[in-house]
Short mmCIF file of C-alpha atoms in Angstrom, two decimals:
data_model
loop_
_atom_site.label_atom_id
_atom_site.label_comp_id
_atom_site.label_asym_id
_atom_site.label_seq_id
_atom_site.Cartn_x
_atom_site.Cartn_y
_atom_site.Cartn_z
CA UNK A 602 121.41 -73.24 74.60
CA UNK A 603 122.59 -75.29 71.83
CA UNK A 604 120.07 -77.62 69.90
CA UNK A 605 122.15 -80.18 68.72
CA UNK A 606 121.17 -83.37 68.54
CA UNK A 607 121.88 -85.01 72.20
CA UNK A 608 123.28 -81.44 73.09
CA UNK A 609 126.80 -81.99 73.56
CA UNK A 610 127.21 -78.75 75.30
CA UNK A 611 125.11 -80.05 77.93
CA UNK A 612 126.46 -83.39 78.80
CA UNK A 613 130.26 -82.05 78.91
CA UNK A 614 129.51 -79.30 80.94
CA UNK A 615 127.04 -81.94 82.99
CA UNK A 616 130.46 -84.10 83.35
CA UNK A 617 132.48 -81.42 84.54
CA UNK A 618 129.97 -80.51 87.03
CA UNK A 619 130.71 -84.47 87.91
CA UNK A 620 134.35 -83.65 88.07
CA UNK A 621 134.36 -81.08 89.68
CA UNK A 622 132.15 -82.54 92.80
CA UNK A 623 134.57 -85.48 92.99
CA UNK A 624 137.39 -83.03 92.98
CA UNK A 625 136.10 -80.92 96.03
CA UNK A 626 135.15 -82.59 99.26
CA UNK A 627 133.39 -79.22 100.48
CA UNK A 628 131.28 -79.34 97.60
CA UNK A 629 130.37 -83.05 97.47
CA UNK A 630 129.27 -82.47 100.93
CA UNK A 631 127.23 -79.49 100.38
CA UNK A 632 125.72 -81.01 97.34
CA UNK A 633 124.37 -84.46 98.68
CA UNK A 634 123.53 -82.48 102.07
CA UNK A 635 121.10 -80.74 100.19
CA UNK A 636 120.16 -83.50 98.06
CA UNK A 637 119.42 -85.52 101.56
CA UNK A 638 117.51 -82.77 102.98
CA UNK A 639 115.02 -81.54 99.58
CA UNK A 640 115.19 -77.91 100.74
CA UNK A 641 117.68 -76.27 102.89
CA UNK A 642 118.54 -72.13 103.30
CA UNK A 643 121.99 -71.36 104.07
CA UNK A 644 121.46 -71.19 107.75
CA UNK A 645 120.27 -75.05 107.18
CA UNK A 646 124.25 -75.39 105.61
CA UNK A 647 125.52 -72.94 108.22
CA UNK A 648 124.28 -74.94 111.07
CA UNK A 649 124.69 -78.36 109.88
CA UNK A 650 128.20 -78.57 107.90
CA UNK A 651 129.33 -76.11 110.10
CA UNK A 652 130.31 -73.56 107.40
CA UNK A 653 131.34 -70.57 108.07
CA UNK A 654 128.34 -68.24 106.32
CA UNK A 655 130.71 -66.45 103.29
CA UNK A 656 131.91 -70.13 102.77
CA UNK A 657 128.28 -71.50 102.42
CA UNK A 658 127.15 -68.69 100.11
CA UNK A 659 130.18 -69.04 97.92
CA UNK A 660 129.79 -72.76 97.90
CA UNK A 661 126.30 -72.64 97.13
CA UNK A 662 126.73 -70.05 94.64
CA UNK A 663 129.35 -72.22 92.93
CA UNK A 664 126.35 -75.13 92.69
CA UNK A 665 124.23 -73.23 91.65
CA UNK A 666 126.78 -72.26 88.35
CA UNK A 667 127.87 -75.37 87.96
CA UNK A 668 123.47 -76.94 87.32
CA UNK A 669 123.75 -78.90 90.42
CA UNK A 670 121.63 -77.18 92.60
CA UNK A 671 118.96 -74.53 91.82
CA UNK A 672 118.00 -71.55 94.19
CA UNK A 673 114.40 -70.65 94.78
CA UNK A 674 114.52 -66.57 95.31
CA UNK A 675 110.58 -66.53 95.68
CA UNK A 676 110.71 -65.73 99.23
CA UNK A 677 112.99 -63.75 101.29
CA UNK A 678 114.96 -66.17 102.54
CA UNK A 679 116.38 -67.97 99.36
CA UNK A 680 115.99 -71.82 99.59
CA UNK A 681 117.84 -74.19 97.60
CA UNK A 682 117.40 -77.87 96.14
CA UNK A 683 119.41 -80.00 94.50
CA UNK A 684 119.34 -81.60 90.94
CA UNK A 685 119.92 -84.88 91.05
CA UNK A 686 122.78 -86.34 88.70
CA UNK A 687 123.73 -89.21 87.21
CA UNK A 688 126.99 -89.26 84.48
CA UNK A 689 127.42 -92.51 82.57
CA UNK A 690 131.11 -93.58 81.62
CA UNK A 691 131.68 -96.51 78.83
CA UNK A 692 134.98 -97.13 78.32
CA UNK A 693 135.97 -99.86 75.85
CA UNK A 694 132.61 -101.72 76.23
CA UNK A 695 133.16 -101.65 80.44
CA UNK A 696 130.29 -99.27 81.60
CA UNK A 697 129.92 -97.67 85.21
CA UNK A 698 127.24 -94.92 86.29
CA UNK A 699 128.29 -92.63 88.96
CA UNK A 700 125.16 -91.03 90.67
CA UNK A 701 124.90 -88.80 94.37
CA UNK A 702 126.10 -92.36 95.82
CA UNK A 703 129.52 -92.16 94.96
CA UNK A 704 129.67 -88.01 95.35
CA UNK A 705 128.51 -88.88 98.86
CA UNK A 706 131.04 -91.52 99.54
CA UNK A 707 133.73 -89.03 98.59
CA UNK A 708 132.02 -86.13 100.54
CA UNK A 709 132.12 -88.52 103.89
CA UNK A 710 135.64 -89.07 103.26
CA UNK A 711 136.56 -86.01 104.80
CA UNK A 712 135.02 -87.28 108.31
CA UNK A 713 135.86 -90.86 107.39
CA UNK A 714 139.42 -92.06 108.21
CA UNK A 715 139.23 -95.37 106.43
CA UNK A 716 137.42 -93.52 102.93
CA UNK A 717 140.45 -90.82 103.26
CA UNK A 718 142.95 -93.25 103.42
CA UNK A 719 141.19 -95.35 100.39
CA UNK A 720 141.26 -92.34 98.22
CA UNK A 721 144.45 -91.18 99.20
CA UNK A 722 146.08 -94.62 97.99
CA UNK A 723 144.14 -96.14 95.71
CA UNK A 724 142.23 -93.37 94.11
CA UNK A 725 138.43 -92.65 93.45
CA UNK A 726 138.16 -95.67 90.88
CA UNK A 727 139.02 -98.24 94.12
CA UNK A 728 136.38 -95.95 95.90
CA UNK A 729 133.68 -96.73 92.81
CA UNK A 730 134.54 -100.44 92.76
CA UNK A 731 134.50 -101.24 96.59
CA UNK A 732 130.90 -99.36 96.04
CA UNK A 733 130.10 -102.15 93.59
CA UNK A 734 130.81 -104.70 96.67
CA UNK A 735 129.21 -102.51 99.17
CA UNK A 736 126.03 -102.15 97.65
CA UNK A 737 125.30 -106.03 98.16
CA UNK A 738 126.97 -106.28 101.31
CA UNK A 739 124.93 -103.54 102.54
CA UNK A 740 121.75 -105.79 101.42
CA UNK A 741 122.73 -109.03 102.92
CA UNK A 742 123.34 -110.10 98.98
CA UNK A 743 127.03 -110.79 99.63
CA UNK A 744 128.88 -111.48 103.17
CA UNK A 745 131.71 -109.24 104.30
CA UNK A 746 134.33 -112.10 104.21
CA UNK A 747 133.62 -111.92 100.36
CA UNK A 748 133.84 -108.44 99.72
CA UNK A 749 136.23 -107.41 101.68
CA UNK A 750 137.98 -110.31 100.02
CA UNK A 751 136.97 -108.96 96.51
CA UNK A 752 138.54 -105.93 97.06
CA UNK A 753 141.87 -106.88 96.44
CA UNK A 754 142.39 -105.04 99.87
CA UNK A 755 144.23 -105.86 102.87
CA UNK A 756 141.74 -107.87 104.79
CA UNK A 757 141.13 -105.77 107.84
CA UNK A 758 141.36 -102.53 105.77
CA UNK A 759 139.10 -103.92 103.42
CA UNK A 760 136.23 -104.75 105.96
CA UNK A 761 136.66 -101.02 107.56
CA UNK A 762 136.09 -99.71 104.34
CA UNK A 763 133.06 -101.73 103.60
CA UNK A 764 131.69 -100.81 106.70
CA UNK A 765 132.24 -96.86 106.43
CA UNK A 766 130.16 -97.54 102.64
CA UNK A 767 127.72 -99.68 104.46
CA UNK A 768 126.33 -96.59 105.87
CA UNK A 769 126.68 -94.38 103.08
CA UNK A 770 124.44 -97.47 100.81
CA UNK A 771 121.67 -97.29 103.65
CA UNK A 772 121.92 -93.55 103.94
CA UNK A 773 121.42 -92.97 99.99
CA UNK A 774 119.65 -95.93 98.99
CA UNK A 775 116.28 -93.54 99.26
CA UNK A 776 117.61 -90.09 98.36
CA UNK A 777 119.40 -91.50 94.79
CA UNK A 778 116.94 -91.47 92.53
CA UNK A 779 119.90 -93.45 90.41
CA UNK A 780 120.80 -95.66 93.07
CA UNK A 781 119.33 -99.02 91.25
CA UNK A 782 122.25 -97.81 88.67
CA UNK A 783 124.64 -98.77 90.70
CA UNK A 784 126.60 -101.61 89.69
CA UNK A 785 126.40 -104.15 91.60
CA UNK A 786 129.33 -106.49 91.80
CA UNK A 787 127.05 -109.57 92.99
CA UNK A 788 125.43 -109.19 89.42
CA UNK A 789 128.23 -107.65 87.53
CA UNK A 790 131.39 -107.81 89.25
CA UNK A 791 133.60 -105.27 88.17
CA UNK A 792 136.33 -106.02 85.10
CA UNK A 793 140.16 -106.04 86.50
CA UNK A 794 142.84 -105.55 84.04
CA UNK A 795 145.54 -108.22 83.39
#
């Protein structure tokens, strides 16, 4: 392992473990499943993301590779826990954190019609920002006519999505042990460009 100051080698590779979870919805799933759950075995995964068992080794294999989760081959059937992750992006002064919250959000996309249909049009950055609004919506902080407003969104559309990130907020709020660096857009709403 390199020992360079910060150890560059390190953070890229820990962004393009980042990238790479954002870029596969199997993944994401399988990654903040196990996050969620502290210790699973692959007939946890099997069972509960209804995998098929080559598909949940591979996957889990692929985690394992890529630092995000860690497998525990002390016993005879392996167990595995996740690492939790956080990668910090500052771009021209504007800074946003991404942490399990967002990987989760893009994992429940794939069982979420109104996520799927966010990401499909307006990318994963509109998926980061209406986090921003969700995260105070989800804490009584900010009402939904606001956010949903906020989001630049068309009104109905925008309260759907709110809604489907509502529960993903509750669900994570305990298992993120980054959560609190969330943005929040009721304290720092997020920068739009002119």
């Amino acid at each position: 392992m390199s020992k360079a100051a910060g150890d560059p080698e390190r953070a890229v590779n820990g962004l393009l473990s980042v990238a790479q979870l954002l870029e596969e919805l199997r993944l994401a799933r399988l990654y903040t499943f196990v996050l969620r759950e502290g210790e699973v075995t692959i007939d946890d995964i099997v069972e509960e993301l209804e995998l098929p068992r080559t598909t949940a080794y591979s996957d889990a294999g692929t985690l394992v590779e890529l630092g995000v989760l860690t497998r525990d081959e002390e016993q005879k059937t392996h167990t595995y826990s996740a690492v939790p992750i956080t990668l910090t992006a500052n771009l021209d002064g504007d800074e946003y954190t991404i942490t399990p919250t967002l990987i989760e959000a893009f994992g429940r996309s794939a069982r979420d019609q109104d996520l799927n249909l966010l990401i499909e049009r307006y990318g994963l950055g509109k998926l980061a920002a209406a986090i921003t609004y969700a995260v105070p919506y989800a804490e009584g902080e900010m009402s939904e006519r606001v956010a949903a407003r906020e989001l630049d969104l068309q009104h109905a559309f925008a309260i759907a999505v709110l809604q489907a990130l509502r529960d993903v907020v509750i669900d994570m709020k305990t298992v993120d042990p980054y959560f609190e660096e969330i943005r929040n857009a009721r304290e720092q709403p997020p920068t739009t460009e002119d």
